[in-house]
């Protein structure tokens, strides 16, 4: 099967073509991601997420050369986004911890509050419908609404509605700890 025919069949979601496509590129893309992230699980996640996005959105390439370049660029960009998002989360958590320590005055109290809020927040997030939960988790990883919409193949309006509904549910169920939960979710700018 030539490259053009393979890509046409891949875009029509032909399972045999997808198996060939997946086997042809997975290992090399995984090793490329591993060189960037230096973490097997993270590299595996990045490549799997790329293949899911390609399944949902199709493959836009003319032939094998442009396809390989597109796939490697996509993996590189996804790896860099993951690194950037992890850095943002680390910075957000550091700022939150500093603020809590200053207000609470005791590290032990701040730590106990943090652990309880995180436990309750994660417990409530698991109660959300799968689509809403997925959008919220992607947002917590630092993805913008546009990035989430593009990756999931949905409209930005749907992303905003689902995030609003998730936040409303969490706010209704977090009680007084909602303010701290907001810092964990996306920072104080997103209070409802």
JSON list of C-alpha atoms in Angstrom, two decimals:
[
{"chain": "A", "resi": 1, "resn": "UNK", "atom": "CA", "xyz": [0.00, 0.00, 0.00]},
{"chain": "A", "resi": 2, "resn": "UNK", "atom": "CA", "xyz": [1.52, 3.35, -1.00]},
{"chain": "A", "resi": 3, "resn": "UNK", "atom": "CA", "xyz": [1.72, 6.32, 1.40]},
{"chain": "A", "resi": 4, "resn": "UNK", "atom": "CA", "xyz": [-1.10, 8.29, -0.20]},
{"chain": "A", "resi": 5, "resn": "UNK", "atom": "CA", "xyz": [-3.45, 5.29, -0.12]},
{"chain": "A", "resi": 6, "resn": "UNK", "atom": "CA", "xyz": [-2.46, 4.54, 3.49]},
{"chain": "A", "resi": 7, "resn": "UNK", "atom": "CA", "xyz": [-3.19, 8.11, 4.60]},
{"chain": "A", "resi": 8, "resn": "UNK", "atom": "CA", "xyz": [-6.54, 8.13, 2.80]},
{"chain": "A", "resi": 9, "resn": "UNK", "atom": "CA", "xyz": [-7.52, 4.89, 4.55]},
{"chain": "A", "resi": 10, "resn": "UNK", "atom": "CA", "xyz": [-6.22, 6.19, 7.90]},
{"chain": "A", "resi": 11, "resn": "UNK", "atom": "CA", "xyz": [-8.39, 9.30, 7.54]},
{"chain": "A", "resi": 12, "resn": "UNK", "atom": "CA", "xyz": [-11.40, 7.09, 6.79]},
{"chain": "A", "resi": 13, "resn": "UNK", "atom": "CA", "xyz": [-10.60, 5.27, 10.08]},
{"chain": "A", "resi": 14, "resn": "UNK", "atom": "CA", "xyz": [-9.87, 1.96, 8.38]},
{"chain": "A", "resi": 15, "resn": "UNK", "atom": "CA", "xyz": [-8.68, -0.31, 11.21]},
{"chain": "A", "resi": 16, "resn": "UNK", "atom": "CA", "xyz": [-6.11, -2.22, 9.14]},
{"chain": "A", "resi": 17, "resn": "UNK", "atom": "CA", "xyz": [-4.60, 1.04, 7.88]},
{"chain": "A", "resi": 18, "resn": "UNK", "atom": "CA", "xyz": [-4.52, 2.38, 11.45]},
{"chain": "A", "resi": 19, "resn": "UNK", "atom": "CA", "xyz": [-2.67, -0.72, 12.66]},
{"chain": "A", "resi": 20, "resn": "UNK", "atom": "CA", "xyz": [-0.06, -0.26, 9.92]},
{"chain": "A", "resi": 21, "resn": "UNK", "atom": "CA", "xyz": [0.16, 3.47, 10.62]},
{"chain": "A", "resi": 22, "resn": "UNK", "atom": "CA", "xyz": [0.47, 2.93, 14.38]},
{"chain": "A", "resi": 23, "resn": "UNK", "atom": "CA", "xyz": [3.13, 0.20, 14.05]},
{"chain": "A", "resi": 24, "resn": "UNK", "atom": "CA", "xyz": [5.09, 2.29, 11.57]},
{"chain": "A", "resi": 25, "resn": "UNK", "atom": "CA", "xyz": [5.42, 5.34, 13.81]},
{"chain": "A", "resi": 26, "resn": "UNK", "atom": "CA", "xyz": [4.74, 4.52, 17.46]},
{"chain": "A", "resi": 27, "resn": "UNK", "atom": "CA", "xyz": [8.19, 3.28, 18.51]},
{"chain": "A", "resi": 28, "resn": "UNK", "atom": "CA", "xyz": [10.16, 6.09, 16.89]},
{"chain": "A", "resi": 29, "resn": "UNK", "atom": "CA", "xyz": [7.76, 8.75, 18.22]},
{"chain": "A", "resi": 30, "resn": "UNK", "atom": "CA", "xyz": [7.92, 7.20, 21.70]},
{"chain": "A", "resi": 31, "resn": "UNK", "atom": "CA", "xyz": [11.74, 7.29, 21.71]},
{"chain": "A", "resi": 32, "resn": "UNK", "atom": "CA", "xyz": [11.68, 10.88, 20.45]},
{"chain": "A", "resi": 33, "resn": "UNK", "atom": "CA", "xyz": [9.34, 11.87, 23.30]},
{"chain": "A", "resi": 34, "resn": "UNK", "atom": "CA", "xyz": [11.45, 9.91, 25.79]},
{"chain": "A", "resi": 35, "resn": "UNK", "atom": "CA", "xyz": [14.58, 11.85, 24.79]},
{"chain": "A", "resi": 36, "resn": "UNK", "atom": "CA", "xyz": [12.74, 15.11, 25.53]},
{"chain": "A", "resi": 37, "resn": "UNK", "atom": "CA", "xyz": [10.80, 14.15, 28.67]},
{"chain": "A", "resi": 38, "resn": "UNK", "atom": "CA", "xyz": [13.19, 11.56, 30.16]},
{"chain": "A", "resi": 39, "resn": "UNK", "atom": "CA", "xyz": [10.18, 9.72, 31.59]},
{"chain": "A", "resi": 40, "resn": "UNK", "atom": "CA", "xyz": [8.73, 6.59, 29.98]},
{"chain": "A", "resi": 41, "resn": "UNK", "atom": "CA", "xyz": [5.18, 7.05, 31.28]},
{"chain": "A", "resi": 42, "resn": "UNK", "atom": "CA", "xyz": [5.06, 10.70, 30.20]},
{"chain": "A", "resi": 43, "resn": "UNK", "atom": "CA", "xyz": [6.50, 9.84, 26.77]},
{"chain": "A", "resi": 44, "resn": "UNK", "atom": "CA", "xyz": [3.96, 7.05, 26.34]},
{"chain": "A", "resi": 45, "resn": "UNK", "atom": "CA", "xyz": [1.12, 9.39, 27.32]},
{"chain": "A", "resi": 46, "resn": "UNK", "atom": "CA", "xyz": [2.23, 12.06, 24.85]},
{"chain": "A", "resi": 47, "resn": "UNK", "atom": "CA", "xyz": [2.40, 9.63, 21.92]},
{"chain": "A", "resi": 48, "resn": "UNK", "atom": "CA", "xyz": [-0.90, 7.98, 22.82]},
{"chain": "A", "resi": 49, "resn": "UNK", "atom": "CA", "xyz": [-2.58, 11.39, 23.09]},
{"chain": "A", "resi": 50, "resn": "UNK", "atom": "CA", "xyz": [-1.21, 12.29, 19.65]},
{"chain": "A", "resi": 51, "resn": "UNK", "atom": "CA", "xyz": [-2.64, 9.13, 18.10]},
{"chain": "A", "resi": 52, "resn": "UNK", "atom": "CA", "xyz": [-6.00, 9.79, 19.74]},
{"chain": "A", "resi": 53, "resn": "UNK", "atom": "CA", "xyz": [-6.00, 13.34, 18.38]},
{"chain": "A", "resi": 54, "resn": "UNK", "atom": "CA", "xyz": [-5.11, 12.02, 14.91]},
{"chain": "A", "resi": 55, "resn": "UNK", "atom": "CA", "xyz": [-7.93, 9.49, 15.11]},
{"chain": "A", "resi": 56, "resn": "UNK", "atom": "CA", "xyz": [-10.39, 12.23, 16.11]},
{"chain": "A", "resi": 57, "resn": "UNK", "atom": "CA", "xyz": [-9.17, 14.94, 13.72]},
{"chain": "A", "resi": 58, "resn": "UNK", "atom": "CA", "xyz": [-7.58, 13.04, 10.85]},
{"chain": "A", "resi": 59, "resn": "UNK", "atom": "CA", "xyz": [-4.07, 13.18, 9.45]},
{"chain": "A", "resi": 60, "resn": "UNK", "atom": "CA", "xyz": [-3.24, 16.20, 7.29]},
{"chain": "A", "resi": 61, "resn": "UNK", "atom": "CA", "xyz": [-0.14, 15.26, 5.28]},
{"chain": "A", "resi": 62, "resn": "UNK", "atom": "CA", "xyz": [0.67, 14.73, 1.62]},
{"chain": "A", "resi": 63, "resn": "UNK", "atom": "CA", "xyz": [3.10, 11.82, 1.90]},
{"chain": "A", "resi": 64, "resn": "UNK", "atom": "CA", "xyz": [5.48, 9.97, 4.18]},
{"chain": "A", "resi": 65, "resn": "UNK", "atom": "CA", "xyz": [8.11, 12.75, 4.37]},
{"chain": "A", "resi": 66, "resn": "UNK", "atom": "CA", "xyz": [5.67, 15.49, 5.31]},
{"chain": "A", "resi": 67, "resn": "UNK", "atom": "CA", "xyz": [3.83, 13.05, 7.59]},
{"chain": "A", "resi": 68, "resn": "UNK", "atom": "CA", "xyz": [6.99, 12.12, 9.49]},
{"chain": "A", "resi": 69, "resn": "UNK", "atom": "CA", "xyz": [7.88, 15.79, 9.94]},
{"chain": "A", "resi": 70, "resn": "UNK", "atom": "CA", "xyz": [4.35, 16.58, 11.10]},
{"chain": "A", "resi": 71, "resn": "UNK", "atom": "CA", "xyz": [4.34, 13.70, 13.60]},
{"chain": "A", "resi": 72, "resn": "UNK", "atom": "CA", "xyz": [7.74, 14.57, 15.08]},
{"chain": "A", "resi": 73, "resn": "UNK", "atom": "CA", "xyz": [6.81, 18.27, 15.34]},
{"chain": "A", "resi": 74, "resn": "UNK", "atom": "CA", "xyz": [3.55, 17.30, 17.02]},
{"chain": "A", "resi": 75, "resn": "UNK", "atom": "CA", "xyz": [5.32, 15.08, 19.56]},
{"chain": "A", "resi": 76, "resn": "UNK", "atom": "CA", "xyz": [7.94, 17.77, 20.22]},
{"chain": "A", "resi": 77, "resn": "UNK", "atom": "CA", "xyz": [5.25, 20.42, 20.76]},
{"chain": "A", "resi": 78, "resn": "UNK", "atom": "CA", "xyz": [3.22, 18.15, 23.02]},
{"chain": "A", "resi": 79, "resn": "UNK", "atom": "CA", "xyz": [6.33, 17.36, 25.09]},
{"chain": "A", "resi": 80, "resn": "UNK", "atom": "CA", "xyz": [7.23, 21.03, 25.43]},
{"chain": "A", "resi": 81, "resn": "UNK", "atom": "CA", "xyz": [3.63, 21.86, 26.39]},
{"chain": "A", "resi": 82, "resn": "UNK", "atom": "CA", "xyz": [3.72, 19.13, 29.03]},
{"chain": "A", "resi": 83, "resn": "UNK", "atom": "CA", "xyz": [6.99, 20.50, 30.46]},
{"chain": "A", "resi": 84, "resn": "UNK", "atom": "CA", "xyz": [5.56, 24.05, 30.45]},
{"chain": "A", "resi": 85, "resn": "UNK", "atom": "CA", "xyz": [2.34, 22.89, 32.12]},
{"chain": "A", "resi": 86, "resn": "UNK", "atom": "CA", "xyz": [4.23, 20.97, 34.81]},
{"chain": "A", "resi": 87, "resn": "UNK", "atom": "CA", "xyz": [6.28, 24.09, 35.48]},
{"chain": "A", "resi": 88, "resn": "UNK", "atom": "CA", "xyz": [3.09, 26.18, 35.76]},
{"chain": "A", "resi": 89, "resn": "UNK", "atom": "CA", "xyz": [1.56, 23.67, 38.18]},
{"chain": "A", "resi": 90, "resn": "UNK", "atom": "CA", "xyz": [4.73, 23.66, 40.28]},
{"chain": "A", "resi": 91, "resn": "UNK", "atom": "CA", "xyz": [4.78, 27.46, 40.35]},
{"chain": "A", "resi": 92, "resn": "UNK", "atom": "CA", "xyz": [1.07, 27.59, 41.23]},
{"chain": "A", "resi": 93, "resn": "UNK", "atom": "CA", "xyz": [1.50, 25.11, 44.06]},
{"chain": "A", "resi": 94, "resn": "UNK", "atom": "CA", "xyz": [4.54, 27.00, 45.36]},
{"chain": "A", "resi": 95, "resn": "UNK", "atom": "CA", "xyz": [2.60, 30.28, 45.37]},
{"chain": "A", "resi": 96, "resn": "UNK", "atom": "CA", "xyz": [-0.39, 28.64, 47.04]},
{"chain": "A", "resi": 97, "resn": "UNK", "atom": "CA", "xyz": [1.79, 27.11, 49.74]},
{"chain": "A", "resi": 98, "resn": "UNK", "atom": "CA", "xyz": [3.51, 30.45, 50.39]},
{"chain": "A", "resi": 99, "resn": "UNK", "atom": "CA", "xyz": [0.18, 32.26, 50.68]},
{"chain": "A", "resi": 100, "resn": "UNK", "atom": "CA", "xyz": [-1.30, 29.62, 52.99]},
{"chain": "A", "resi": 101, "resn": "UNK", "atom": "CA", "xyz": [1.80, 29.62, 55.21]},
{"chain": "A", "resi": 102, "resn": "UNK", "atom": "CA", "xyz": [1.71, 33.41, 55.52]},
{"chain": "A", "resi": 103, "resn": "UNK", "atom": "CA", "xyz": [-2.00, 33.45, 56.36]},
{"chain": "A", "resi": 104, "resn": "UNK", "atom": "CA", "xyz": [-2.05, 30.37, 58.58]},
{"chain": "A", "resi": 105, "resn": "UNK", "atom": "CA", "xyz": [1.22, 31.00, 60.34]},
{"chain": "A", "resi": 106, "resn": "UNK", "atom": "CA", "xyz": [1.97, 27.31, 60.78]},
{"chain": "A", "resi": 107, "resn": "UNK", "atom": "CA", "xyz": [3.28, 24.88, 58.21]},
{"chain": "A", "resi": 108, "resn": "UNK", "atom": "CA", "xyz": [1.57, 21.90, 59.86]},
{"chain": "A", "resi": 109, "resn": "UNK", "atom": "CA", "xyz": [-1.83, 23.56, 59.70]},
{"chain": "A", "resi": 110, "resn": "UNK", "atom": "CA", "xyz": [-1.30, 24.63, 56.09]},
{"chain": "A", "resi": 111, "resn": "UNK", "atom": "CA", "xyz": [-0.21, 21.14, 55.13]},
{"chain": "A", "resi": 112, "resn": "UNK", "atom": "CA", "xyz": [-3.21, 19.53, 56.82]},
{"chain": "A", "resi": 113, "resn": "UNK", "atom": "CA", "xyz": [-5.59, 21.97, 55.15]},
{"chain": "A", "resi": 114, "resn": "UNK", "atom": "CA", "xyz": [-3.92, 21.42, 51.79]},
{"chain": "A", "resi": 115, "resn": "UNK", "atom": "CA", "xyz": [-4.12, 17.65, 52.05]},
{"chain": "A", "resi": 116, "resn": "UNK", "atom": "CA", "xyz": [-7.76, 17.71, 53.07]},
{"chain": "A", "resi": 117, "resn": "UNK", "atom": "CA", "xyz": [-8.75, 20.15, 50.34]},
{"chain": "A", "resi": 118, "resn": "UNK", "atom": "CA", "xyz": [-6.86, 18.16, 47.71]},
{"chain": "A", "resi": 119, "resn": "UNK", "atom": "CA", "xyz": [-8.44, 14.93, 48.93]},
{"chain": "A", "resi": 120, "resn": "UNK", "atom": "CA", "xyz": [-11.94, 16.42, 48.86]},
{"chain": "A", "resi": 121, "resn": "UNK", "atom": "CA", "xyz": [-11.37, 18.16, 45.53]},
{"chain": "A", "resi": 122, "resn": "UNK", "atom": "CA", "xyz": [-10.11, 14.97, 43.86]},
{"chain": "A", "resi": 123, "resn": "UNK", "atom": "CA", "xyz": [-12.99, 13.02, 45.40]},
{"chain": "A", "resi": 124, "resn": "UNK", "atom": "CA", "xyz": [-15.51, 15.48, 43.94]},
{"chain": "A", "resi": 125, "resn": "UNK", "atom": "CA", "xyz": [-13.79, 15.64, 40.56]},
{"chain": "A", "resi": 126, "resn": "UNK", "atom": "CA", "xyz": [-14.20, 11.88, 40.26]},
{"chain": "A", "resi": 127, "resn": "UNK", "atom": "CA", "xyz": [-17.97, 12.33, 40.67]},
{"chain": "A", "resi": 128, "resn": "UNK", "atom": "CA", "xyz": [-18.16, 14.56, 37.57]},
{"chain": "A", "resi": 129, "resn": "UNK", "atom": "CA", "xyz": [-19.36, 13.09, 34.26]},
{"chain": "A", "resi": 130, "resn": "UNK", "atom": "CA", "xyz": [-16.39, 11.79, 32.23]},
{"chain": "A", "resi": 131, "resn": "UNK", "atom": "CA", "xyz": [-16.38, 14.55, 29.60]},
{"chain": "A", "resi": 132, "resn": "UNK", "atom": "CA", "xyz": [-16.59, 17.33, 32.19]},
{"chain": "A", "resi": 133, "resn": "UNK", "atom": "CA", "xyz": [-13.96, 15.62, 34.34]},
{"chain": "A", "resi": 134, "resn": "UNK", "atom": "CA", "xyz": [-11.60, 15.32, 31.35]},
{"chain": "A", "resi": 135, "resn": "UNK", "atom": "CA", "xyz": [-12.00, 19.01, 30.44]},
{"chain": "A", "resi": 136, "resn": "UNK", "atom": "CA", "xyz": [-11.39, 20.08, 34.05]},
{"chain": "A", "resi": 137, "resn": "UNK", "atom": "CA", "xyz": [-8.27, 17.92, 34.37]},
{"chain": "A", "resi": 138, "resn": "UNK", "atom": "CA", "xyz": [-6.88, 19.27, 31.09]},
{"chain": "A", "resi": 139, "resn": "UNK", "atom": "CA", "xyz": [-7.51, 22.79, 32.36]},
{"chain": "A", "resi": 140, "resn": "UNK", "atom": "CA", "xyz": [-5.78, 21.96, 35.64]},
{"chain": "A", "resi": 141, "resn": "UNK", "atom": "CA", "xyz": [-2.76, 20.82, 33.61]},
{"chain": "A", "resi": 142, "resn": "UNK", "atom": "CA", "xyz": [-2.58, 24.35, 32.21]},
{"chain": "A", "resi": 143, "resn": "UNK", "atom": "CA", "xyz": [-4.21, 23.85, 28.82]},
{"chain": "A", "resi": 144, "resn": "UNK", "atom": "CA", "xyz": [-6.16, 26.81, 27.48]},
{"chain": "A", "resi": 145, "resn": "UNK", "atom": "CA", "xyz": [-9.80, 26.50, 26.48]},
{"chain": "A", "resi": 146, "resn": "UNK", "atom": "CA", "xyz": [-8.79, 26.67, 22.83]},
{"chain": "A", "resi": 147, "resn": "UNK", "atom": "CA", "xyz": [-6.23, 23.88, 23.27]},
{"chain": "A", "resi": 148, "resn": "UNK", "atom": "CA", "xyz": [-8.80, 21.69, 25.03]},
{"chain": "A", "resi": 149, "resn": "UNK", "atom": "CA", "xyz": [-11.42, 22.34, 22.35]},
{"chain": "A", "resi": 150, "resn": "UNK", "atom": "CA", "xyz": [-8.96, 21.55, 19.58]},
{"chain": "A", "resi": 151, "resn": "UNK", "atom": "CA", "xyz": [-7.65, 18.39, 21.24]},
{"chain": "A", "resi": 152, "resn": "UNK", "atom": "CA", "xyz": [-11.13, 17.04, 22.02]},
{"chain": "A", "resi": 153, "resn": "UNK", "atom": "CA", "xyz": [-12.68, 18.19, 18.75]},
{"chain": "A", "resi": 154, "resn": "UNK", "atom": "CA", "xyz": [-15.37, 20.27, 20.46]},
{"chain": "A", "resi": 155, "resn": "UNK", "atom": "CA", "xyz": [-16.29, 23.94, 20.44]},
{"chain": "A", "resi": 156, "resn": "UNK", "atom": "CA", "xyz": [-14.78, 26.47, 22.83]},
{"chain": "A", "resi": 157, "resn": "UNK", "atom": "CA", "xyz": [-18.33, 27.21, 23.99]},
{"chain": "A", "resi": 158, "resn": "UNK", "atom": "CA", "xyz": [-18.74, 23.58, 25.05]},
{"chain": "A", "resi": 159, "resn": "UNK", "atom": "CA", "xyz": [-15.42, 23.72, 26.92]},
{"chain": "A", "resi": 160, "resn": "UNK", "atom": "CA", "xyz": [-16.50, 26.90, 28.76]},
{"chain": "A", "resi": 161, "resn": "UNK", "atom": "CA", "xyz": [-19.94, 25.47, 29.60]},
{"chain": "A", "resi": 162, "resn": "UNK", "atom": "CA", "xyz": [-18.47, 22.22, 30.92]},
{"chain": "A", "resi": 163, "resn": "UNK", "atom": "CA", "xyz": [-15.84, 24.06, 33.00]},
{"chain": "A", "resi": 164, "resn": "UNK", "atom": "CA", "xyz": [-18.54, 26.35, 34.42]},
{"chain": "A", "resi": 165, "resn": "UNK", "atom": "CA", "xyz": [-20.72, 23.38, 35.34]},
{"chain": "A", "resi": 166, "resn": "UNK", "atom": "CA", "xyz": [-17.76, 21.58, 36.90]},
{"chain": "A", "resi": 167, "resn": "UNK", "atom": "CA", "xyz": [-16.80, 24.67, 38.92]},
{"chain": "A", "resi": 168, "resn": "UNK", "atom": "CA", "xyz": [-20.40, 25.21, 40.01]},
{"chain": "A", "resi": 169, "resn": "UNK", "atom": "CA", "xyz": [-20.62, 21.59, 41.21]},
{"chain": "A", "resi": 170, "resn": "UNK", "atom": "CA", "xyz": [-17.30, 21.85, 43.04]},
{"chain": "A", "resi": 171, "resn": "UNK", "atom": "CA", "xyz": [-18.20, 25.20, 44.60]},
{"chain": "A", "resi": 172, "resn": "UNK", "atom": "CA", "xyz": [-21.56, 23.86, 45.79]},
{"chain": "A", "resi": 173, "resn": "UNK", "atom": "CA", "xyz": [-19.87, 20.86, 47.38]},
{"chain": "A", "resi": 174, "resn": "UNK", "atom": "CA", "xyz": [-16.58, 22.31, 48.71]},
{"chain": "A", "resi": 175, "resn": "UNK", "atom": "CA", "xyz": [-18.12, 24.72, 51.19]},
{"chain": "A", "resi": 176, "resn": "UNK", "atom": "CA", "xyz": [-15.65, 27.07, 52.84]},
{"chain": "A", "resi": 177, "resn": "UNK", "atom": "CA", "xyz": [-12.68, 25.30, 51.28]},
{"chain": "A", "resi": 178, "resn": "UNK", "atom": "CA", "xyz": [-13.79, 26.42, 47.79]},
{"chain": "A", "resi": 179, "resn": "UNK", "atom": "CA", "xyz": [-11.40, 29.40, 47.86]},
{"chain": "A", "resi": 180, "resn": "UNK", "atom": "CA", "xyz": [-8.42, 27.10, 48.44]},
{"chain": "A", "resi": 181, "resn": "UNK", "atom": "CA", "xyz": [-9.71, 24.69, 45.79]},
{"chain": "A", "resi": 182, "resn": "UNK", "atom": "CA", "xyz": [-9.79, 27.57, 43.28]},
{"chain": "A", "resi": 183, "resn": "UNK", "atom": "CA", "xyz": [-6.09, 28.15, 43.84]},
{"chain": "A", "resi": 184, "resn": "UNK", "atom": "CA", "xyz": [-5.46, 24.50, 43.07]},
{"chain": "A", "resi": 185, "resn": "UNK", "atom": "CA", "xyz": [-7.67, 24.53, 40.00]},
{"chain": "A", "resi": 186, "resn": "UNK", "atom": "CA", "xyz": [-6.42, 27.62, 38.18]},
{"chain": "A", "resi": 187, "resn": "UNK", "atom": "CA", "xyz": [-5.62, 30.45, 40.51]},
{"chain": "A", "resi": 188, "resn": "UNK", "atom": "CA", "xyz": [-7.71, 33.21, 42.06]},
{"chain": "A", "resi": 189, "resn": "UNK", "atom": "CA", "xyz": [-8.74, 34.72, 38.69]},
{"chain": "A", "resi": 190, "resn": "UNK", "atom": "CA", "xyz": [-11.27, 31.92, 38.18]},
{"chain": "A", "resi": 191, "resn": "UNK", "atom": "CA", "xyz": [-13.40, 32.31, 41.32]},
{"chain": "A", "resi": 192, "resn": "UNK", "atom": "CA", "xyz": [-17.11, 31.94, 40.54]}
]
